[in-house]
Amino acid sequence: MVDPVLFDKDLIARTRQHYEQNPWVAQVHSIQKLFPNELVVKLELRKPIVAVEMKRTKNRAYYYLVDNQSVRLPGEYAKVPELPLTLPVIIGVIKPPPPAGNRWQDQGLNDALAVAQTLDEYQVYGKLDVAQIDVANSGGRKNKKESEVVIWTRDKIAIQW
């Protein structure tokens, strides 16, 4: 039996709009109706590449996932989620997180994303055992004579970037 919804002339436009509003969706490539009652959606999901640590109180921090385009992904986590990929923790970001699906406008975060993408591209995470990327001095906020980005290994070794 054919579903009458498939004859709805606005079905593809509404479906595209629905997926494009989802913060996890980077791009909708195509939507196709297939007779008798199928809809095929091809899309690209956002992939988190860092977890941003934001301290709320002295003893409490929350983590937010961010993709390579500075887009904040849904969720607020009490600890970094366990995922099948390496997510360095970014510390020192000043601006508060935007709503999910929006770009996080923070120079320190942009600096950290550039470093994280380079580390990922050259497959350095496993070799250095990267734990954090510290951007507290991004733009020379603390000291213009010191490195703006510091990579911290799990063994507490600082790598000036």
PDB file of C-alpha atoms in Angstrom:
ATOM      1  CA  MET A   1       0.000   0.000   0.000  1.00  0.00           C
ATOM      2  CA  VAL A   2       1.303   3.459  -0.904  1.00  0.00           C
ATOM      3  CA  ASP A   3       1.615   5.935   1.930  1.00  0.00           C
ATOM      4  CA  PRO A   4      -0.237   9.159   0.947  1.00  0.00           C
ATOM      5  CA  VAL A   5       2.471  11.196   2.678  1.00  0.00           C
ATOM      6  CA  LEU A   6       4.780  10.398  -0.244  1.00  0.00           C
ATOM      7  CA  PHE A   7       2.467  12.413  -2.519  1.00  0.00           C
ATOM      8  CA  ASP A   8       2.903  15.505  -0.351  1.00  0.00           C
ATOM      9  CA  LYS A   9       4.634  18.043  -2.626  1.00  0.00           C
ATOM     10  CA  ASP A  10       6.372  19.714   0.362  1.00  0.00           C
ATOM     11  CA  LEU A  11       7.696  16.495   1.913  1.00  0.00           C
ATOM     12  CA  ILE A  12      11.279  16.851   0.667  1.00  0.00           C
ATOM     13  CA  ALA A  13      11.522  20.546   1.614  1.00  0.00           C
ATOM     14  CA  ARG A  14      10.129  19.875   5.117  1.00  0.00           C
ATOM     15  CA  THR A  15      12.401  16.880   5.600  1.00  0.00           C
ATOM     16  CA  ARG A  16      15.463  18.874   4.488  1.00  0.00           C
ATOM     17  CA  GLN A  17      14.552  21.720   6.857  1.00  0.00           C
ATOM     18  CA  HIS A  18      14.059  19.256   9.713  1.00  0.00           C
ATOM     19  CA  TYR A  19      17.514  17.723   9.258  1.00  0.00           C
ATOM     20  CA  GLU A  20      19.260  21.066   8.645  1.00  0.00           C
ATOM     21  CA  GLN A  21      17.968  22.315  12.014  1.00  0.00           C
ATOM     22  CA  ASN A  22      19.544  19.360  13.822  1.00  0.00           C
ATOM     23  CA  PRO A  23      22.863  20.472  15.377  1.00  0.00           C
ATOM     24  CA  TRP A  24      24.417  17.060  14.634  1.00  0.00           C
ATOM     25  CA  VAL A  25      23.845  17.463  10.885  1.00  0.00           C
ATOM     26  CA  ALA A  26      26.571  19.318   8.991  1.00  0.00           C
ATOM     27  CA  GLN A  27      24.976  19.068   5.554  1.00  0.00           C
ATOM     28  CA  VAL A  28      22.058  17.387   3.825  1.00  0.00           C
ATOM     29  CA  HIS A  29      23.375  16.062   0.516  1.00  0.00           C
ATOM     30  CA  SER A  30      20.173  14.688  -0.966  1.00  0.00           C
ATOM     31  CA  ILE A  31      16.641  13.534  -0.218  1.00  0.00           C
ATOM     32  CA  GLN A  32      14.866  11.221  -2.591  1.00  0.00           C
ATOM     33  CA  LYS A  33      11.394   9.692  -2.709  1.00  0.00           C
ATOM     34  CA  LEU A  34      11.315   6.031  -3.682  1.00  0.00           C
ATOM     35  CA  PHE A  35       8.125   4.310  -4.751  1.00  0.00           C
ATOM     36  CA  PRO A  36       6.107   2.934  -3.054  1.00  0.00           C
ATOM     37  CA  ASN A  37       6.832   4.333   0.425  1.00  0.00           C
ATOM     38  CA  GLU A  38      10.469   5.129   1.110  1.00  0.00           C
ATOM     39  CA  LEU A  39      12.459   8.267   1.694  1.00  0.00           C
ATOM     40  CA  VAL A  40      16.252   8.123   1.265  1.00  0.00           C
ATOM     41  CA  VAL A  41      18.220  10.831   3.068  1.00  0.00           C
ATOM     42  CA  LYS A  42      21.957  11.269   2.528  1.00  0.00           C
ATOM     43  CA  LEU A  43      23.598  13.583   5.012  1.00  0.00           C
ATOM     44  CA  GLU A  44      26.865  14.374   6.715  1.00  0.00           C
ATOM     45  CA  LEU A  45      27.037  14.315  10.502  1.00  0.00           C
ATOM     46  CA  ARG A  46      29.262  16.579  12.545  1.00  0.00           C
ATOM     47  CA  LYS A  47      32.199  14.878  14.240  1.00  0.00           C
ATOM     48  CA  PRO A  48      33.443  16.218  17.573  1.00  0.00           C
ATOM     49  CA  ILE A  49      37.194  16.830  17.646  1.00  0.00           C
ATOM     50  CA  VAL A  50      37.586  18.457  21.076  1.00  0.00           C
ATOM     51  CA  ALA A  51      35.844  18.686  24.433  1.00  0.00           C
ATOM     52  CA  VAL A  52      35.853  22.169  25.943  1.00  0.00           C
ATOM     53  CA  GLU A  53      36.088  22.347  29.728  1.00  0.00           C
ATOM     54  CA  MET A  54      34.177  25.215  31.307  1.00  0.00           C
ATOM     55  CA  LYS A  55      34.414  25.694  35.057  1.00  0.00           C
ATOM     56  CA  ARG A  56      31.185  26.716  36.747  1.00  0.00           C
ATOM     57  CA  THR A  57      32.520  26.722  40.277  1.00  0.00           C
ATOM     58  CA  LYS A  58      35.920  26.078  41.810  1.00  0.00           C
ATOM     59  CA  ASN A  59      35.254  22.342  42.026  1.00  0.00           C
ATOM     60  CA  ARG A  60      32.775  21.795  39.173  1.00  0.00           C
ATOM     61  CA  ALA A  61      33.394  21.741  35.428  1.00  0.00           C
ATOM     62  CA  TYR A  62      31.225  20.824  32.465  1.00  0.00           C
ATOM     63  CA  TYR A  63      32.346  19.629  29.053  1.00  0.00           C
ATOM     64  CA  TYR A  64      31.021  20.553  25.634  1.00  0.00           C
ATOM     65  CA  LEU A  65      31.787  18.819  22.344  1.00  0.00           C
ATOM     66  CA  VAL A  66      32.880  20.972  19.408  1.00  0.00           C
ATOM     67  CA  ASP A  67      33.499  20.085  15.752  1.00  0.00           C
ATOM     68  CA  ASN A  68      36.245  21.354  13.410  1.00  0.00           C
ATOM     69  CA  GLN A  69      34.155  24.394  12.424  1.00  0.00           C
ATOM     70  CA  SER A  70      33.771  25.609  16.033  1.00  0.00           C
ATOM     71  CA  VAL A  71      30.147  24.408  16.145  1.00  0.00           C
ATOM     72  CA  ARG A  72      29.006  23.370  19.602  1.00  0.00           C
ATOM     73  CA  LEU A  73      27.283  20.015  19.550  1.00  0.00           C
ATOM     74  CA  PRO A  74      24.337  19.069  21.786  1.00  0.00           C
ATOM     75  CA  GLY A  75      24.945  17.988  25.351  1.00  0.00           C
ATOM     76  CA  GLU A  76      26.533  19.207  28.548  1.00  0.00           C
ATOM     77  CA  TYR A  77      28.621  16.561  30.250  1.00  0.00           C
ATOM     78  CA  ALA A  78      29.905  16.176  33.810  1.00  0.00           C
ATOM     79  CA  LYS A  79      32.884  14.272  32.368  1.00  0.00           C
ATOM     80  CA  VAL A  80      34.305  13.856  28.891  1.00  0.00           C
ATOM     81  CA  PRO A  81      32.140  11.295  27.066  1.00  0.00           C
ATOM     82  CA  GLU A  82      33.827   8.020  26.208  1.00  0.00           C
ATOM     83  CA  LEU A  83      33.839   7.867  22.422  1.00  0.00           C
ATOM     84  CA  PRO A  84      35.736   5.711  19.924  1.00  0.00           C
ATOM     85  CA  LEU A  85      37.935   8.691  19.030  1.00  0.00           C
ATOM     86  CA  THR A  86      40.480  10.854  20.793  1.00  0.00           C
ATOM     87  CA  LEU A  87      39.102  14.100  22.170  1.00  0.00           C
ATOM     88  CA  PRO A  88      41.632  16.427  23.764  1.00  0.00           C
ATOM     89  CA  VAL A  89      40.232  18.661  26.488  1.00  0.00           C
ATOM     90  CA  ILE A  90      40.510  22.371  25.778  1.00  0.00           C
ATOM     91  CA  ILE A  91      41.076  24.574  28.813  1.00  0.00           C
ATOM     92  CA  GLY A  92      41.296  28.350  29.035  1.00  0.00           C
ATOM     93  CA  VAL A  93      38.362  29.216  26.766  1.00  0.00           C
ATOM     94  CA  ILE A  94      36.863  32.487  27.972  1.00  0.00           C
ATOM     95  CA  LYS A  95      33.533  32.934  26.209  1.00  0.00           C
ATOM     96  CA  PRO A  96      30.581  30.870  27.453  1.00  0.00           C
ATOM     97  CA  PRO A  97      29.193  28.121  25.233  1.00  0.00           C
ATOM     98  CA  PRO A  98      26.624  29.133  22.617  1.00  0.00           C
ATOM     99  CA  PRO A  99      23.432  27.156  22.081  1.00  0.00           C
ATOM    100  CA  ALA A 100      23.981  23.785  20.406  1.00  0.00           C
ATOM    101  CA  GLY A 101      24.349  24.123  16.637  1.00  0.00           C
ATOM    102  CA  ASN A 102      25.969  27.581  16.789  1.00  0.00           C
ATOM    103  CA  ARG A 103      29.604  28.516  16.278  1.00  0.00           C
ATOM    104  CA  TRP A 104      31.548  29.171  19.453  1.00  0.00           C
ATOM    105  CA  GLN A 105      33.138  32.585  18.946  1.00  0.00           C
ATOM    106  CA  ASP A 106      36.336  32.420  20.997  1.00  0.00           C
ATOM    107  CA  GLN A 107      39.860  33.063  19.675  1.00  0.00           C
ATOM    108  CA  GLY A 108      41.403  30.612  22.126  1.00  0.00           C
ATOM    109  CA  LEU A 109      39.065  27.857  20.986  1.00  0.00           C
ATOM    110  CA  ASN A 110      39.883  28.613  17.343  1.00  0.00           C
ATOM    111  CA  ASP A 111      43.595  28.348  18.190  1.00  0.00           C
ATOM    112  CA  ALA A 112      43.003  25.034  19.977  1.00  0.00           C
ATOM    113  CA  LEU A 113      40.989  23.662  17.047  1.00  0.00           C
ATOM    114  CA  ALA A 114      43.836  24.451  14.652  1.00  0.00           C
ATOM    115  CA  VAL A 115      46.267  22.608  16.933  1.00  0.00           C
ATOM    116  CA  ALA A 116      43.869  19.677  17.415  1.00  0.00           C
ATOM    117  CA  GLN A 117      43.341  19.321  13.663  1.00  0.00           C
ATOM    118  CA  THR A 118      47.097  19.292  13.090  1.00  0.00           C
ATOM    119  CA  LEU A 119      47.657  16.702  15.816  1.00  0.00           C
ATOM    120  CA  ASP A 120      44.860  14.565  14.357  1.00  0.00           C
ATOM    121  CA  GLU A 121      46.109  14.946  10.778  1.00  0.00           C
ATOM    122  CA  TYR A 122      49.618  13.782  11.719  1.00  0.00           C
ATOM    123  CA  GLN A 123      48.287  11.092  14.095  1.00  0.00           C
ATOM    124  CA  VAL A 124      50.190  12.507  17.065  1.00  0.00           C
ATOM    125  CA  TYR A 125      47.670  11.767  19.827  1.00  0.00           C
ATOM    126  CA  GLY A 126      48.892   8.239  20.470  1.00  0.00           C
ATOM    127  CA  LYS A 127      52.552   9.215  20.348  1.00  0.00           C
ATOM    128  CA  LEU A 128      52.335  12.152  22.756  1.00  0.00           C
ATOM    129  CA  ASP A 129      49.394  10.949  24.865  1.00  0.00           C
ATOM    130  CA  VAL A 130      47.810  14.410  24.673  1.00  0.00           C
ATOM    131  CA  ALA A 131      45.448  15.196  27.534  1.00  0.00           C
ATOM    132  CA  GLN A 132      44.765  18.930  27.242  1.00  0.00           C
ATOM    133  CA  ILE A 133      45.306  21.935  25.052  1.00  0.00           C
ATOM    134  CA  ASP A 134      45.625  25.073  27.179  1.00  0.00           C
ATOM    135  CA  VAL A 135      44.667  28.354  25.493  1.00  0.00           C
ATOM    136  CA  ALA A 136      44.581  30.556  28.599  1.00  0.00           C
ATOM    137  CA  ASN A 137      47.318  32.715  27.030  1.00  0.00           C
ATOM    138  CA  SER A 138      45.721  32.922  23.571  1.00  0.00           C
ATOM    139  CA  GLY A 139      46.450  36.308  22.060  1.00  0.00           C
ATOM    140  CA  GLY A 140      48.983  36.919  24.840  1.00  0.00           C
ATOM    141  CA  ARG A 141      46.218  37.511  27.423  1.00  0.00           C
ATOM    142  CA  LYS A 142      48.483  36.558  30.320  1.00  0.00           C
ATOM    143  CA  ASN A 143      51.977  37.118  28.977  1.00  0.00           C
ATOM    144  CA  LYS A 144      52.859  38.241  25.458  1.00  0.00           C
ATOM    145  CA  LYS A 145      56.348  36.734  25.825  1.00  0.00           C
ATOM    146  CA  GLU A 146      55.088  33.191  26.415  1.00  0.00           C
ATOM    147  CA  SER A 147      53.514  30.612  24.138  1.00  0.00           C
ATOM    148  CA  GLU A 148      49.827  31.203  23.387  1.00  0.00           C
ATOM    149  CA  VAL A 149      49.003  27.482  23.268  1.00  0.00           C
ATOM    150  CA  VAL A 150      50.368  24.757  25.534  1.00  0.00           C
ATOM    151  CA  ILE A 151      49.776  21.063  24.922  1.00  0.00           C
ATOM    152  CA  TRP A 152      49.720  18.990  28.110  1.00  0.00           C
ATOM    153  CA  THR A 153      50.423  15.248  28.037  1.00  0.00           C
ATOM    154  CA  ARG A 154      48.880  12.833  30.534  1.00  0.00           C
ATOM    155  CA  ASP A 155      52.316  12.708  32.211  1.00  0.00           C
ATOM    156  CA  LYS A 156      52.053  16.485  32.867  1.00  0.00           C
ATOM    157  CA  ILE A 157      54.661  17.440  30.261  1.00  0.00           C
ATOM    158  CA  ALA A 158      54.076  20.886  28.736  1.00  0.00           C
ATOM    159  CA  ILE A 159      54.719  21.331  25.021  1.00  0.00           C
ATOM    160  CA  GLN A 160      54.860  24.992  24.012  1.00  0.00           C
ATOM    161  CA  TRP A 161      53.098  25.502  20.665  1.00  0.00           C
TER     162      TRP A 161
END
